[in-house]
PDB file of C-alpha atoms in Angstrom:
ATOM      1  CA  SER A  17       0.000   0.000   0.000  1.00 46.00           C
ATOM      2  CA  LEU A  18       1.002   3.649  -0.312  1.00 45.00           C
ATOM      3  CA  ASP A  19       1.296   3.837   3.488  1.00 55.00           C
ATOM      4  CA  SER A  20       4.376   1.623   3.300  1.00 58.00           C
ATOM      5  CA  VAL A  21       6.136   3.957   0.847  1.00 58.00           C
ATOM      6  CA  LYS A  22       8.725   6.121   2.600  1.00 70.00           C
ATOM      7  CA  THR A  23      10.355   9.056   0.843  1.00 81.00           C
ATOM      8  CA  LEU A  24      14.078   9.805   0.934  1.00 83.00           C
ATOM      9  CA  VAL A  25      15.295  13.098  -0.530  1.00 87.00           C
ATOM     10  CA  GLU A  26      18.923  14.247  -0.745  1.00 88.00           C
ATOM     11  CA  VAL A  27      19.940  17.638  -2.146  1.00 88.00           C
ATOM     12  CA  GLU A  28      23.706  18.036  -2.313  1.00 84.00           C
ATOM     13  CA  GLN A  29      23.852  21.755  -3.142  1.00 84.00           C
ATOM     14  CA  PHE A  30      21.154  24.406  -3.087  1.00 82.00           C
ATOM     15  CA  GLN A  31      20.484  28.123  -2.698  1.00 87.00           C
ATOM     16  CA  LEU A  32      17.382  29.550  -1.103  1.00 86.00           C
ATOM     17  CA  THR A  33      15.861  32.871  -0.035  1.00 89.00           C
ATOM     18  CA  ALA A  34      12.867  32.692   2.284  1.00 84.00           C
ATOM     19  CA  SER A  35      10.803  34.639   4.790  1.00 82.00           C
ATOM     20  CA  TYR A  36       9.124  33.226   7.885  1.00 75.00           C
ATOM     21  CA  ARG A  37       6.745  35.150  10.125  1.00 76.00           C
ATOM     22  CA  ARG A  38       8.665  34.289  13.341  1.00 73.00           C
ATOM     23  CA  ILE A  39      11.963  35.507  11.837  1.00 79.00           C
ATOM     24  CA  PRO A  40      12.040  39.304  11.318  1.00 81.00           C
ATOM     25  CA  TYR A  41      14.557  39.272   8.446  1.00 84.00           C
ATOM     26  CA  PRO A  42      14.853  37.311   5.185  1.00 87.00           C
ATOM     27  CA  VAL A  43      17.008  34.191   5.322  1.00 89.00           C
ATOM     28  CA  HIS A  44      19.345  33.666   2.389  1.00 92.00           C
ATOM     29  CA  ILE A  45      21.050  30.269   2.071  1.00 91.00           C
ATOM     30  CA  LYS A  46      24.118  30.466  -0.183  1.00 92.00           C
ATOM     31  CA  SER A  47      25.208  26.821   0.023  1.00 92.00           C
ATOM     32  CA  GLY A  48      24.580  23.618   1.911  1.00 92.00           C
ATOM     33  CA  ARG A  49      23.015  20.148   1.823  1.00 92.00           C
ATOM     34  CA  PHE A  50      19.445  19.078   2.596  1.00 91.00           C
ATOM     35  CA  TYR A  51      18.069  15.660   3.577  1.00 90.00           C
ATOM     36  CA  TYR A  52      14.532  14.400   4.168  1.00 89.00           C
ATOM     37  CA  ASP A  53      14.021  10.875   5.556  1.00 88.00           C
ATOM     38  CA  GLY A  54      10.364   9.904   5.640  1.00 81.00           C
ATOM     39  CA  SER A  55      11.007   6.601   7.382  1.00 78.00           C
ATOM     40  CA  ARG A  56      12.676   8.367  10.324  1.00 78.00           C
ATOM     41  CA  GLU A  57      10.402  11.429  10.168  1.00 83.00           C
ATOM     42  CA  ARG A  58      13.421  13.672  10.051  1.00 86.00           C
ATOM     43  CA  VAL A  59      14.671  16.707   8.130  1.00 91.00           C
ATOM     44  CA  SER A  60      18.326  17.642   8.382  1.00 91.00           C
ATOM     45  CA  VAL A  61      20.763  20.122   6.862  1.00 91.00           C
ATOM     46  CA  LYS A  62      24.543  20.154   6.767  1.00 92.00           C
ATOM     47  CA  ASP A  63      27.160  22.837   6.190  1.00 91.00           C
ATOM     48  CA  LEU A  64      24.692  25.641   5.510  1.00 91.00           C
ATOM     49  CA  ALA A  65      26.163  29.085   4.849  1.00 93.00           C
ATOM     50  CA  GLY A  66      24.131  32.240   4.467  1.00 93.00           C
ATOM     51  CA  THR A  67      22.794  35.440   5.975  1.00 93.00           C
ATOM     52  CA  LEU A  68      19.983  36.552   8.278  1.00 89.00           C
ATOM     53  CA  GLY A  69      19.554  40.271   7.817  1.00 89.00           C
ATOM     54  CA  SER A  70      23.063  41.689   8.272  1.00 91.00           C
ATOM     55  CA  SER A  71      24.147  38.683  10.391  1.00 93.00           C
ATOM     56  CA  SER A  72      25.964  35.782   8.730  1.00 93.00           C
ATOM     57  CA  PHE A  73      26.511  32.097   9.471  1.00 91.00           C
ATOM     58  CA  GLU A  74      28.390  29.092   8.125  1.00 91.00           C
ATOM     59  CA  ALA A  75      29.012  25.434   8.966  1.00 90.00           C
ATOM     60  CA  PHE A  76      25.436  25.132  10.239  1.00 89.00           C
ATOM     61  CA  SER A  77      24.323  21.525  10.700  1.00 91.00           C
ATOM     62  CA  GLY A  78      21.095  20.539  12.399  1.00 90.00           C
ATOM     63  CA  SER A  79      17.933  18.503  12.239  1.00 91.00           C
ATOM     64  CA  VAL A  80      14.249  18.477  13.151  1.00 90.00           C
ATOM     65  CA  ALA A  81      12.528  15.180  13.966  1.00 89.00           C
ATOM     66  CA  TRP A  82       8.852  14.600  14.742  1.00 83.00           C
ATOM     67  CA  PRO A  83       8.128  10.990  15.795  1.00 76.00           C
ATOM     68  CA  GLU A  84       6.101  12.560  18.640  1.00 76.00           C
ATOM     69  CA  GLU A  85       6.946  16.086  19.802  1.00 80.00           C
ATOM     70  CA  MET A  86       9.036  17.987  17.273  1.00 86.00           C
ATOM     71  CA  GLN A  87      12.675  17.938  18.366  1.00 86.00           C
ATOM     72  CA  LEU A  88      15.426  20.338  17.274  1.00 89.00           C
ATOM     73  CA  GLN A  89      19.125  19.506  17.265  1.00 90.00           C
ATOM     74  CA  VAL A  90      21.979  21.769  16.142  1.00 90.00           C
ATOM     75  CA  SER A  91      25.413  20.178  16.121  1.00 82.00           C
ATOM     76  CA  SER A  92      27.624  22.971  14.830  1.00 76.00           C
ATOM     77  CA  ILE A  93      27.551  26.565  13.659  1.00 81.00           C
ATOM     78  CA  ARG A  94      29.818  29.571  13.239  1.00 89.00           C
ATOM     79  CA  ALA A  95      28.150  32.942  13.066  1.00 92.00           C
ATOM     80  CA  ASP A  96      28.591  36.702  13.316  1.00 94.00           C
ATOM     81  CA  LEU A  97      25.402  38.048  14.888  1.00 93.00           C
ATOM     82  CA  ARG A  98      24.334  41.711  14.942  1.00 94.00           C
ATOM     83  CA  VAL A  99      22.772  42.313  18.343  1.00 94.00           C
ATOM     84  CA  PRO A 100      20.269  45.063  17.316  1.00 92.00           C
ATOM     85  CA  GLU A 101      18.704  42.553  14.903  1.00 90.00           C
ATOM     86  CA  VAL A 102      19.005  39.262  16.770  1.00 90.00           C
ATOM     87  CA  TYR A 103      18.158  40.263  20.353  1.00 91.00           C
ATOM     88  CA  PRO A 104      14.634  41.602  19.594  1.00 88.00           C
ATOM     89  CA  TRP A 105      13.939  38.342  17.759  1.00 86.00           C
ATOM     90  CA  ILE A 106      15.086  36.265  20.769  1.00 84.00           C
ATOM     91  CA  VAL A 107      12.878  38.140  23.225  1.00 87.00           C
ATOM     92  CA  SER A 108       9.877  37.859  20.888  1.00 85.00           C
ATOM     93  CA  TYR A 109       9.428  34.397  22.430  1.00 80.00           C
ATOM     94  CA  PRO A 110       7.439  34.988  25.661  1.00 82.00           C
ATOM     95  CA  GLU A 111       9.294  32.367  27.729  1.00 78.00           C
ATOM     96  CA  LEU A 112      12.697  33.794  26.818  1.00 79.00           C
ATOM     97  CA  ALA A 113      11.468  37.368  27.272  1.00 84.00           C
ATOM     98  CA  GLU A 114      10.423  36.517  30.828  1.00 82.00           C
ATOM     99  CA  ARG A 115      13.808  35.020  31.640  1.00 78.00           C
ATOM    100  CA  LEU A 116      15.698  37.947  30.156  1.00 81.00           C
ATOM    101  CA  LYS A 117      13.423  40.674  31.522  1.00 82.00           C
ATOM    102  CA  GLU A 118      16.197  42.207  33.666  1.00 80.00           C
ATOM    103  CA  PHE A 119      18.559  42.460  30.697  1.00 82.00           C
ATOM    104  CA  LYS A 120      18.647  44.376  27.455  1.00 89.00           C
ATOM    105  CA  LEU A 121      21.297  44.230  24.740  1.00 91.00           C
ATOM    106  CA  THR A 122      21.237  47.223  22.405  1.00 88.00           C
ATOM    107  CA  GLU A 123      24.471  47.330  20.419  1.00 92.00           C
ATOM    108  CA  GLY A 124      27.356  45.173  19.314  1.00 95.00           C
ATOM    109  CA  THR A 125      28.352  41.958  17.586  1.00 96.00           C
ATOM    110  CA  VAL A 126      28.544  38.397  18.914  1.00 95.00           C
ATOM    111  CA  ALA A 127      30.856  35.957  17.118  1.00 95.00           C
ATOM    112  CA  VAL A 128      29.866  32.333  17.757  1.00 94.00           C
ATOM    113  CA  ARG A 129      32.648  29.766  17.345  1.00 93.00           C
ATOM    114  CA  GLU A 130      30.865  26.676  18.677  1.00 91.00           C
ATOM    115  CA  PHE A 131      27.194  25.909  19.292  1.00 91.00           C
ATOM    116  CA  ASP A 132      25.381  22.728  20.311  1.00 91.00           C
ATOM    117  CA  LEU A 133      21.664  22.639  21.064  1.00 91.00           C
ATOM    118  CA  LYS A 134      18.851  20.142  21.473  1.00 92.00           C
ATOM    119  CA  GLY A 135      15.290  20.269  22.765  1.00 89.00           C
ATOM    120  CA  PRO A 136      11.621  20.660  21.790  1.00 88.00           C
ATOM    121  CA  LEU A 137      11.365  22.900  18.727  1.00 81.00           C
ATOM    122  CA  LEU A 138       8.444  24.978  20.021  1.00 79.00           C
ATOM    123  CA  LYS A 139       9.614  25.192  23.660  1.00 81.00           C
ATOM    124  CA  PRO A 140      12.850  27.254  23.695  1.00 77.00           C
ATOM    125  CA  ALA A 141      12.847  27.460  27.505  1.00 75.00           C
ATOM    126  CA  LYS A 142      13.556  23.704  27.581  1.00 83.00           C
ATOM    127  CA  TRP A 143      16.488  23.826  25.175  1.00 85.00           C
ATOM    128  CA  GLN A 144      19.806  22.443  26.387  1.00 90.00           C
ATOM    129  CA  PHE A 145      22.764  24.176  24.812  1.00 90.00           C
ATOM    130  CA  LYS A 146      26.417  25.108  24.944  1.00 93.00           C
ATOM    131  CA  VAL A 147      27.756  28.171  23.141  1.00 93.00           C
ATOM    132  CA  ILE A 148      31.316  29.493  22.913  1.00 95.00           C
ATOM    133  CA  GLY A 149      32.285  32.774  21.308  1.00 95.00           C
ATOM    134  CA  SER A 150      33.278  36.395  21.759  1.00 96.00           C
ATOM    135  CA  ALA A 151      31.549  39.761  22.031  1.00 95.00           C
ATOM    136  CA  MET A 152      32.594  43.107  20.560  1.00 96.00           C
ATOM    137  CA  ASN A 153      31.280  46.605  21.328  1.00 96.00           C
ATOM    138  CA  LEU A 154      28.364  45.139  23.258  1.00 94.00           C
ATOM    139  CA  SER A 155      26.077  47.415  25.279  1.00 94.00           C
ATOM    140  CA  VAL A 156      24.311  45.726  28.209  1.00 91.00           C
ATOM    141  CA  ASP A 157      21.584  47.216  30.380  1.00 91.00           C
ATOM    142  CA  TRP A 158      20.884  45.289  33.597  1.00 84.00           C
ATOM    143  CA  LYS A 159      18.517  46.581  36.272  1.00 81.00           C
ATOM    144  CA  PRO A 160      20.977  46.435  39.221  1.00 78.00           C
ATOM    145  CA  PHE A 161      23.623  48.357  37.225  1.00 84.00           C
ATOM    146  CA  PRO A 162      23.720  52.163  37.626  1.00 88.00           C
ATOM    147  CA  GLY A 163      24.312  52.584  33.897  1.00 90.00           C
ATOM    148  CA  PRO A 164      25.036  50.680  30.684  1.00 92.00           C
ATOM    149  CA  LEU A 165      27.913  48.198  30.697  1.00 92.00           C
ATOM    150  CA  SER A 166      29.991  48.565  27.563  1.00 95.00           C
ATOM    151  CA  ILE A 167      31.920  45.416  26.637  1.00 95.00           C
ATOM    152  CA  VAL A 168      34.695  46.334  24.219  1.00 96.00           C
ATOM    153  CA  THR A 169      35.941  42.770  23.729  1.00 97.00           C
ATOM    154  CA  GLY A 170      35.605  39.507  25.615  1.00 96.00           C
ATOM    155  CA  ASP A 171      35.238  35.746  25.336  1.00 96.00           C
ATOM    156  CA  PHE A 172      32.295  33.792  26.741  1.00 95.00           C
ATOM    157  CA  GLU A 173      30.966  30.288  27.274  1.00 95.00           C
ATOM    158  CA  GLY A 174      27.292  29.848  27.996  1.00 92.00           C
ATOM    159  CA  ALA A 175      24.916  27.082  29.095  1.00 91.00           C
ATOM    160  CA  PRO A 176      21.335  27.216  30.433  1.00 85.00           C
ATOM    161  CA  ARG A 177      22.463  27.775  34.040  1.00 85.00           C
ATOM    162  CA  THR A 178      25.881  29.459  33.776  1.00 90.00           C
ATOM    163  CA  LEU A 179      27.612  32.149  31.750  1.00 91.00           C
ATOM    164  CA  THR A 180      31.386  32.535  31.988  1.00 94.00           C
ATOM    165  CA  LEU A 181      33.155  35.662  30.730  1.00 94.00           C
ATOM    166  CA  THR A 182      36.932  35.600  30.200  1.00 94.00           C
ATOM    167  CA  ASP A 183      39.372  38.481  29.604  1.00 93.00           C
ATOM    168  CA  THR A 184      36.492  40.890  29.151  1.00 95.00           C
ATOM    169  CA  LYS A 185      37.538  44.489  28.546  1.00 97.00           C
ATOM    170  CA  ALA A 186      34.686  46.735  29.676  1.00 96.00           C
ATOM    171  CA  LYS A 187      33.581  50.185  30.872  1.00 96.00           C
ATOM    172  CA  MET A 188      30.806  51.387  33.171  1.00 94.00           C
ATOM    173  CA  LEU A 189      30.270  54.840  34.676  1.00 94.00           C
ATOM    174  CA  ASP A 190      33.823  56.189  35.128  1.00 94.00           C
ATOM    175  CA  ALA A 191      35.433  52.746  35.516  1.00 95.00           C
ATOM    176  CA  SER A 192      37.434  50.810  32.945  1.00 96.00           C
ATOM    177  CA  PHE A 193      38.562  47.269  33.671  1.00 95.00           C
ATOM    178  CA  ILE A 194      39.347  43.754  32.504  1.00 96.00           C
ATOM    179  CA  ALA A 195      37.206  41.103  34.156  1.00 94.00           C
ATOM    180  CA  THR A 196      36.691  37.376  34.411  1.00 94.00           C
ATOM    181  CA  ALA A 197      33.240  36.446  35.687  1.00 91.00           C
ATOM    182  CA  ARG A 198      30.931  33.511  36.308  1.00 91.00           C
ATOM    183  CA  LEU A 199      27.190  34.210  36.395  1.00 86.00           C
ATOM    184  CA  GLU A 200      24.903  31.624  38.002  1.00 85.00           C
ATOM    185  CA  GLU A 201      21.362  30.747  36.883  1.00 78.00           C
ATOM    186  CA  PHE A 202      21.715  33.336  34.149  1.00 73.00           C
ATOM    187  CA  LEU A 203      18.509  32.362  32.314  1.00 70.00           C
ATOM    188  CA  TYR A 204      16.461  31.668  35.429  1.00 68.00           C
ATOM    189  CA  CYS A 205      16.500  33.979  38.454  1.00 66.00           C
ATOM    190  CA  PHE A 206      20.184  35.052  38.098  1.00 69.00           C
ATOM    191  CA  SER A 207      21.128  33.923  41.584  1.00 75.00           C
ATOM    192  CA  GLY A 208      24.694  35.234  41.808  1.00 78.00           C
ATOM    193  CA  ALA A 209      27.998  36.213  40.270  1.00 82.00           C
ATOM    194  CA  GLU A 210      31.697  35.896  41.015  1.00 88.00           C
ATOM    195  CA  LEU A 211      34.115  38.377  39.436  1.00 87.00           C
ATOM    196  CA  ALA A 212      37.831  39.090  39.316  1.00 92.00           C
ATOM    197  CA  ILE A 213      38.572  42.654  38.149  1.00 91.00           C
ATOM    198  CA  THR A 214      41.705  44.592  37.255  1.00 95.00           C
ATOM    199  CA  GLY A 215      41.379  48.242  36.281  1.00 95.00           C
ATOM    200  CA  THR A 216      40.687  51.807  37.384  1.00 95.00           C
ATOM    201  CA  LEU A 217      37.630  53.068  39.283  1.00 92.00           C
ATOM    202  CA  GLY A 218      36.509  56.683  39.305  1.00 94.00           C
ATOM    203  CA  ALA A 219      34.405  58.484  41.910  1.00 91.00           C
ATOM    204  CA  LYS A 220      31.038  57.315  40.515  1.00 92.00           C
ATOM    205  CA  ALA A 221      32.072  53.664  40.412  1.00 90.00           C
ATOM    206  CA  ILE A 222      33.542  53.824  43.926  1.00 85.00           C
ATOM    207  CA  ASP A 223      30.330  55.362  45.292  1.00 85.00           C
ATOM    208  CA  TRP A 224      28.208  52.679  43.628  1.00 85.00           C
ATOM    209  CA  ILE A 225      30.319  49.792  44.960  1.00 79.00           C
ATOM    210  CA  ALA A 226      30.429  51.359  48.432  1.00 78.00           C
ATOM    211  CA  GLY A 227      26.664  51.682  48.366  1.00 76.00           C
ATOM    212  CA  LEU A 228      26.284  47.963  47.642  1.00 71.00           C
ATOM    213  CA  SER A 229      28.179  47.142  50.828  1.00 68.00           C
ATOM    214  CA  ASP A 230      26.820  50.028  52.954  1.00 68.00           C
ATOM    215  CA  LEU A 231      30.373  51.201  53.553  1.00 65.00           C
ATOM    216  CA  PRO A 232      30.436  54.414  55.660  1.00 68.00           C
ATOM    217  CA  SER A 233      31.583  57.477  53.716  1.00 68.00           C
ATOM    218  CA  GLN A 234      34.644  57.999  55.964  1.00 66.00           C
ATOM    219  CA  PHE A 235      36.024  54.634  54.823  1.00 65.00           C
ATOM    220  CA  ARG A 236      35.553  55.212  51.097  1.00 69.00           C
ATOM    221  CA  LEU A 237      38.778  55.498  49.085  1.00 74.00           C
ATOM    222  CA  ARG A 238      39.648  58.537  47.018  1.00 80.00           C
ATOM    223  CA  PRO A 239      39.461  58.273  43.238  1.00 83.00           C
ATOM    224  CA  PRO A 240      40.967  57.291  40.957  1.00 88.00           C
ATOM    225  CA  LEU A 241      41.468  53.842  42.450  1.00 89.00           C
ATOM    226  CA  ALA A 242      43.644  51.233  40.706  1.00 93.00           C
ATOM    227  CA  VAL A 243      42.638  47.641  41.489  1.00 90.00           C
ATOM    228  CA  THR A 244      44.460  44.414  40.707  1.00 90.00           C
ATOM    229  CA  ARG A 245      42.546  41.135  40.702  1.00 85.00           C
ATOM    230  CA  ALA A 246      39.849  42.443  43.019  1.00 84.00           C
ATOM    231  CA  HIS A 247      37.541  39.550  43.921  1.00 86.00           C
ATOM    232  CA  LEU A 248      33.818  40.248  44.199  1.00 80.00           C
ATOM    233  CA  ILE A 249      31.045  37.795  45.056  1.00 82.00           C
ATOM    234  CA  TRP A 250      27.400  38.806  44.648  1.00 75.00           C
ATOM    235  CA  LYS A 251      24.381  36.764  45.748  1.00 76.00           C
ATOM    236  CA  ARG A 252      20.787  37.775  45.153  1.00 70.00           C
ATOM    237  CA  ASN A 253      19.142  38.916  48.404  1.00 67.00           C
ATOM    238  CA  SER A 254      22.513  38.780  50.149  1.00 60.00           C
ATOM    239  CA  GLU A 255      25.593  40.924  50.696  1.00 51.00           C
ATOM    240  CA  THR A 256      28.439  41.666  48.287  1.00 49.00           C
TER     241      THR A 256
END
């Protein structure tokens, strides 16, 4: 019977331009391979290269399977992502918007060197992932900060519950520094952070840090203050 016929399609090279209502910019595929396996109820792509708006990607390999709930798996990708385009798209998903409600990224570029992801296609909050890359000229607004954090350059490694920043050159208020940081429960309640900082703090930055620890004014140091490997630990609803 026709029910026993299973389709297998392999496309070794193709180009494609498409629009999808959940993606705010046209997707242009310049090269790559496409596979459809009807017997396994699976669509997969390999080595895709293309653009999404002004962002670009290459070496994208992934698959979607639907034996029951549709499952997404991405095994590799390299990409240069423009934050003003990509971040609004990410927070258009209500579950992710809720988890990122204390943060806002407004400027900059994120270069992804390694990315692995798997989980239910239509439930991004349940995705398991690991991403490694670097950030350039990134502007970050976070509610507890007294002003925007400007990340000039820095490397990162992210997972659902932790975000690690390495050799991050940044500025905030009248402070400039290089930091290594580990942020806990980053996509959940953001429960805490541990930082090592080397740099220079001006009067505004010193006042802000002193205010976090309720340090009496007579014990506050005069600016500018040079710090070397200062170690800070922050816990939500606790002391610094």
